[in-house]
């Protein structure tokens, strides 16, 4: 397998807490990989290191043939903006912006013209069954709607890798299923790699492959599902 994104033997400490102790991870282009493991085992830290949000204390992070842990903050944040998409547990929409503006945000930050960015945002709202919600603000949405909007925002700029950290963690199981079906459907269609952190086996079942993080290491790679 040629990895699109890869961590090699990375460590990460927060003060006395050793969150990662030599973790290895790789995902190929278009692959959906679930990162499982108990709470506090280092799953989110691994995701943040892969996404260039955190820089590991040692080890290497590679994306598309380039080492990204050595990049200075400015090109690293440009990489996050242009190549990666994010969905977190609590949608984290910007409350002052409309739904449409929230979805358009990655495009606007990337320098796209407002009218074009909003047009693309509206297309995504249609695609994720959210027609008619574009003018609302996040306070006027259900949890499931907000998370689908966060998903639209995560995908709008056509990322190579979508990082999803407990994307269904705050949803009931039916709404969680909807969000996962949409996420996986779009990822398959666009060939987006997905790194999916979850502690729910039902959610991990959407992935092609599971890895398990224990005590800051990727301990077990569970068999392929494809
Ligand atoms: P998981 O996602 O598996 O629940 P995390 O990666 O969030 O685990 O955390 C791994 C360990 O690192 C935990 O002990 C957690 O308390 C600690 N940790 C994570 N982020 C921070 C931080 N920003 N500051 C201090 N400790 C942290």
Coordinates of C-alpha atoms and ligand atoms in Angstrom, one line a residue:
X1 CA 0.0 0.0 0.0
X2 CA 1.2 3.5 -0.8
X3 CA 0.2 5.7 2.1
X4 CA -1.4 9.1 1.4
X5 CA -1.1 10.0 5.0
X6 CA 1.3 8.4 7.5
X7 CA 2.7 8.7 11.0
X8 CA 6.0 7.0 11.8
X9 CA 6.8 6.2 15.4
X10 CA 5.4 9.5 16.7
X11 CA 5.5 10.6 20.3
X12 CA 3.6 13.5 22.0
X13 CA 3.7 14.6 25.6
X14 CA 1.6 17.2 27.4
X15 CA 3.7 18.0 30.4
X16 CA 4.0 14.8 32.3
X17 CA 1.3 13.0 30.2
X18 CA 2.8 10.9 27.5
X19 CA -0.2 10.9 25.0
X20 CA 1.6 9.1 22.2
X21 CA 4.5 6.7 22.7
X22 CA 5.7 5.7 19.3
X23 CA 2.5 5.4 17.2
X24 CA 2.4 4.3 13.6
X25 CA -0.5 4.9 11.3
X26 CA -1.1 4.9 7.6
X27 CA -4.1 5.4 5.3
X28 CA -4.1 5.0 1.5
X29 CA -5.8 7.4 -0.9
X30 CA -9.6 6.8 -0.7
X31 CA -9.3 4.5 2.3
X32 CA -11.6 4.9 5.3
X33 CA -9.8 4.0 8.5
X34 CA -11.4 3.9 11.9
X35 CA -9.2 4.7 14.9
X36 CA -10.7 2.9 17.9
X37 CA -9.5 2.5 21.5
X38 CA -10.4 3.5 25.1
X39 CA -10.9 7.0 26.2
X40 CA -7.5 8.7 26.9
X41 CA -5.5 6.3 24.8
X42 CA -4.3 9.0 22.4
X43 CA -6.7 8.8 19.5
X44 CA -7.4 12.5 19.2
X45 CA -3.8 13.3 19.7
X46 CA -2.9 11.0 16.8
X47 CA -5.5 12.7 14.6
X48 CA -4.2 16.1 15.5
X49 CA -0.6 15.1 14.7
X50 CA -1.7 13.6 11.4
X51 CA -3.6 16.7 10.5
X52 CA -0.7 19.0 11.3
X53 CA -2.6 20.7 14.2
X54 CA 0.0 19.4 16.7
X55 CA 3.6 18.7 16.0
X56 CA 4.8 15.5 17.5
X57 CA 7.8 15.5 19.9
X58 CA 9.6 12.9 17.7
X59 CA 8.8 10.7 14.7
X60 CA 7.6 11.7 11.3
X61 CA 4.3 12.7 9.6
X62 CA 4.0 12.3 5.9
X63 CA 1.3 13.5 3.5
X64 CA 1.4 12.8 -0.2
X65 CA 5.1 12.2 -0.3
X66 CA 6.1 15.2 1.9
X67 CA 7.1 15.4 5.5
X68 CA 4.7 17.8 7.1
X69 CA 5.8 17.8 10.7
X70 CA 8.9 19.8 9.7
X71 CA 6.9 22.6 8.0
X72 CA 6.6 26.0 9.7
X73 CA 3.2 27.0 11.0
X74 CA 2.2 29.1 8.0
X75 CA 2.5 26.4 5.3
X76 CA 1.2 23.8 7.7
X77 CA -2.0 25.8 8.3
X78 CA -2.3 26.4 4.5
X79 CA -2.0 22.7 4.0
X80 CA -4.8 22.1 6.6
X81 CA -7.0 24.7 4.9
X82 CA -6.4 23.4 1.3
X83 CA -6.0 19.7 1.6
X84 CA -7.7 18.6 4.8
X85 CA -11.3 18.8 6.1
X86 CA -12.5 18.4 9.6
X87 CA -15.6 17.2 11.5
X88 CA -15.6 17.2 15.2
X89 CA -18.0 15.8 17.8
X90 CA -19.9 19.0 18.4
X91 CA -20.3 20.5 14.9
X92 CA -18.6 23.7 16.1
X93 CA -20.4 26.0 13.7
X94 CA -19.7 29.7 14.0
X95 CA -22.9 31.0 15.7
X96 CA -22.7 34.5 14.2
X97 CA -22.7 33.1 10.7
X98 CA -25.6 31.7 8.7
X99 CA -25.5 28.0 7.8
X100 CA -24.6 28.9 4.2
X101 CA -21.7 31.1 5.4
X102 CA -20.5 28.4 7.8
X103 CA -20.3 25.9 4.9
X104 CA -18.6 28.4 2.6
X105 CA -16.0 29.3 5.3
X106 CA -13.2 27.1 4.1
X107 CA -13.6 28.5 0.6
X108 CA -13.7 32.1 1.8
X109 CA -10.6 31.5 3.9
X110 CA -9.0 30.1 0.8
X111 CA -9.6 33.4 -1.0
X112 CA -12.6 32.4 -3.2
X113 CA -15.1 35.1 -4.1
X114 CA -18.0 35.4 -1.8
X115 CA -20.7 34.8 -4.4
X116 CA -19.0 31.7 -5.8
X117 CA -18.3 30.3 -2.4
X118 CA -21.9 30.8 -1.3
X119 CA -23.1 29.1 -4.5
X120 CA -20.9 26.1 -3.9
X121 CA -22.1 26.0 -0.2
X122 CA -25.7 25.9 -1.4
X123 CA -24.9 23.0 -3.7
X124 CA -23.5 21.1 -0.8
X125 CA -26.6 21.9 1.3
X126 CA -28.7 20.3 -1.4
X127 CA -26.4 17.3 -1.6
X128 CA -26.7 16.6 2.1
X129 CA -30.4 17.1 2.2
X130 CA -30.3 20.4 3.9
X131 CA -32.1 22.6 1.3
X132 CA -33.8 25.6 2.9
X133 CA -31.6 25.8 5.9
X134 CA -29.0 28.1 4.4
X135 CA -30.2 31.2 6.1
X136 CA -30.5 29.8 9.6
X137 CA -28.0 30.2 12.4
X138 CA -26.6 27.3 14.3
X139 CA -28.9 27.9 17.4
X140 CA -31.9 27.1 15.2
X141 CA -30.8 23.6 14.1
X142 CA -31.2 20.2 15.5
X143 CA -28.0 18.3 16.5
X144 CA -28.2 16.1 13.4
X145 CA -28.7 19.1 11.1
X146 CA -25.8 20.9 12.7
X147 CA -23.6 17.8 12.2
X148 CA -24.6 17.4 8.5
X149 CA -23.7 21.1 8.0
X150 CA -20.4 20.6 9.7
X151 CA -19.9 17.7 7.3
X152 CA -20.7 19.9 4.3
X153 CA -18.2 22.4 5.6
X154 CA -15.6 19.7 6.0
X155 CA -16.1 18.5 2.4
X156 CA -16.8 21.8 0.6
X157 CA -13.2 22.5 -0.4
X158 CA -12.6 19.0 -1.8
X159 CA -10.1 17.8 0.8
X160 CA -7.8 14.9 0.2
X161 CA -8.2 13.7 3.8
X162 CA -11.3 14.2 6.0
X163 CA -10.5 14.0 9.7
X164 CA -13.5 13.1 11.8
X165 CA -13.2 13.0 15.6
X166 CA -16.2 11.3 17.2
X167 CA -18.5 12.7 14.5
X168 CA -21.5 10.9 15.9
X169 CA -20.6 11.2 19.5
X170 CA -23.3 13.7 20.3
X171 CA -26.1 12.2 18.1
X172 CA -28.7 9.5 18.7
X173 CA -28.1 6.3 16.8
X174 CA -30.5 7.0 13.9
X175 CA -29.1 10.5 13.3
X176 CA -25.6 9.1 13.7
X177 CA -26.3 6.6 11.0
X178 CA -27.5 9.3 8.6
X179 CA -24.4 11.3 9.2
X180 CA -22.1 8.3 8.6
X181 CA -24.0 7.2 5.5
X182 CA -23.6 10.7 4.0
X183 CA -19.9 10.9 5.1
X184 CA -19.0 7.5 3.7
X185 CA -21.1 8.1 0.5
X186 CA -19.4 11.3 -0.4
X187 CA -15.9 10.1 0.6
X188 CA -16.4 7.1 -1.7
X189 CA -17.7 9.2 -4.5
X190 CA -14.8 11.7 -4.3
X191 CA -12.1 9.3 -3.3
X192 CA -11.5 11.2 -0.1
X193 CA -9.4 9.4 2.6
X194 CA -11.2 9.4 6.0
X195 CA -9.5 9.1 9.4
X196 CA -12.4 8.4 11.7
X197 CA -11.8 8.5 15.4
X198 CA -14.6 6.7 17.3
X199 CA -15.1 4.5 20.3
X200 CA -18.3 3.0 18.9
X201 CA -17.9 -0.3 17.0
X202 CA -21.2 0.5 15.1
X203 CA -19.6 3.6 13.7
X204 CA -16.2 1.9 13.0
X205 CA -18.1 -0.7 11.0
X206 CA -18.4 1.9 8.2
X207 CA -14.6 1.9 7.7
X208 CA -12.6 -0.3 5.4
X209 CA -10.2 -1.1 8.3
X210 CA -9.8 -0.5 12.0
X211 CA -6.8 0.2 14.1
X212 CA -6.8 0.3 17.9
X213 CA -4.9 2.8 20.0
X214 CA -3.8 1.7 23.4
X215 CA -1.5 3.6 25.7
X216 CA -0.3 5.9 23.0
X217 CA 0.5 3.1 20.5
X218 CA -1.4 1.6 17.6
X219 CA -1.7 -1.8 19.1
X220 CA -3.8 -4.0 16.9
X221 CA -4.7 -3.7 13.3
X222 CA -8.0 -5.5 12.8
X223 CA -8.7 -7.3 9.5
X224 CA -9.7 -5.6 6.3
X225 CA -13.4 -5.4 5.5
X226 CA -13.2 -4.5 1.8
Ligands
LIG1 P1 -8.5 9.9 23.3 O1 -8.8 10.7 22.1 O2 -8.1 8.5 23.0 O3 -9.6 10.0 24.3 P2 -6.5 11.9 23.8 O4 -5.6 11.9 22.6 O5 -7.5 13.0 23.8 O6 -7.2 10.5 24.0 O7 -5.6 12.0 25.1 C1 -4.5 11.2 25.4 C2 -3.9 11.7 26.7 O8 -3.3 13.0 26.6 C3 -4.9 11.8 27.8 O9 -4.3 11.4 29.0 C4 -5.3 13.3 27.8 O10 -5.7 13.7 29.1 C5 -4.0 13.9 27.4 N1 -4.1 15.2 26.7 C6 -4.7 15.3 25.5 N2 -4.7 16.6 25.1 C7 -4.1 17.3 26.1 C8 -3.8 18.7 26.3 N3 -4.1 19.6 25.3 N4 -3.2 19.0 27.4 C9 -2.9 18.1 28.4 N5 -3.2 16.8 28.3 C10 -3.8 16.3 27.1

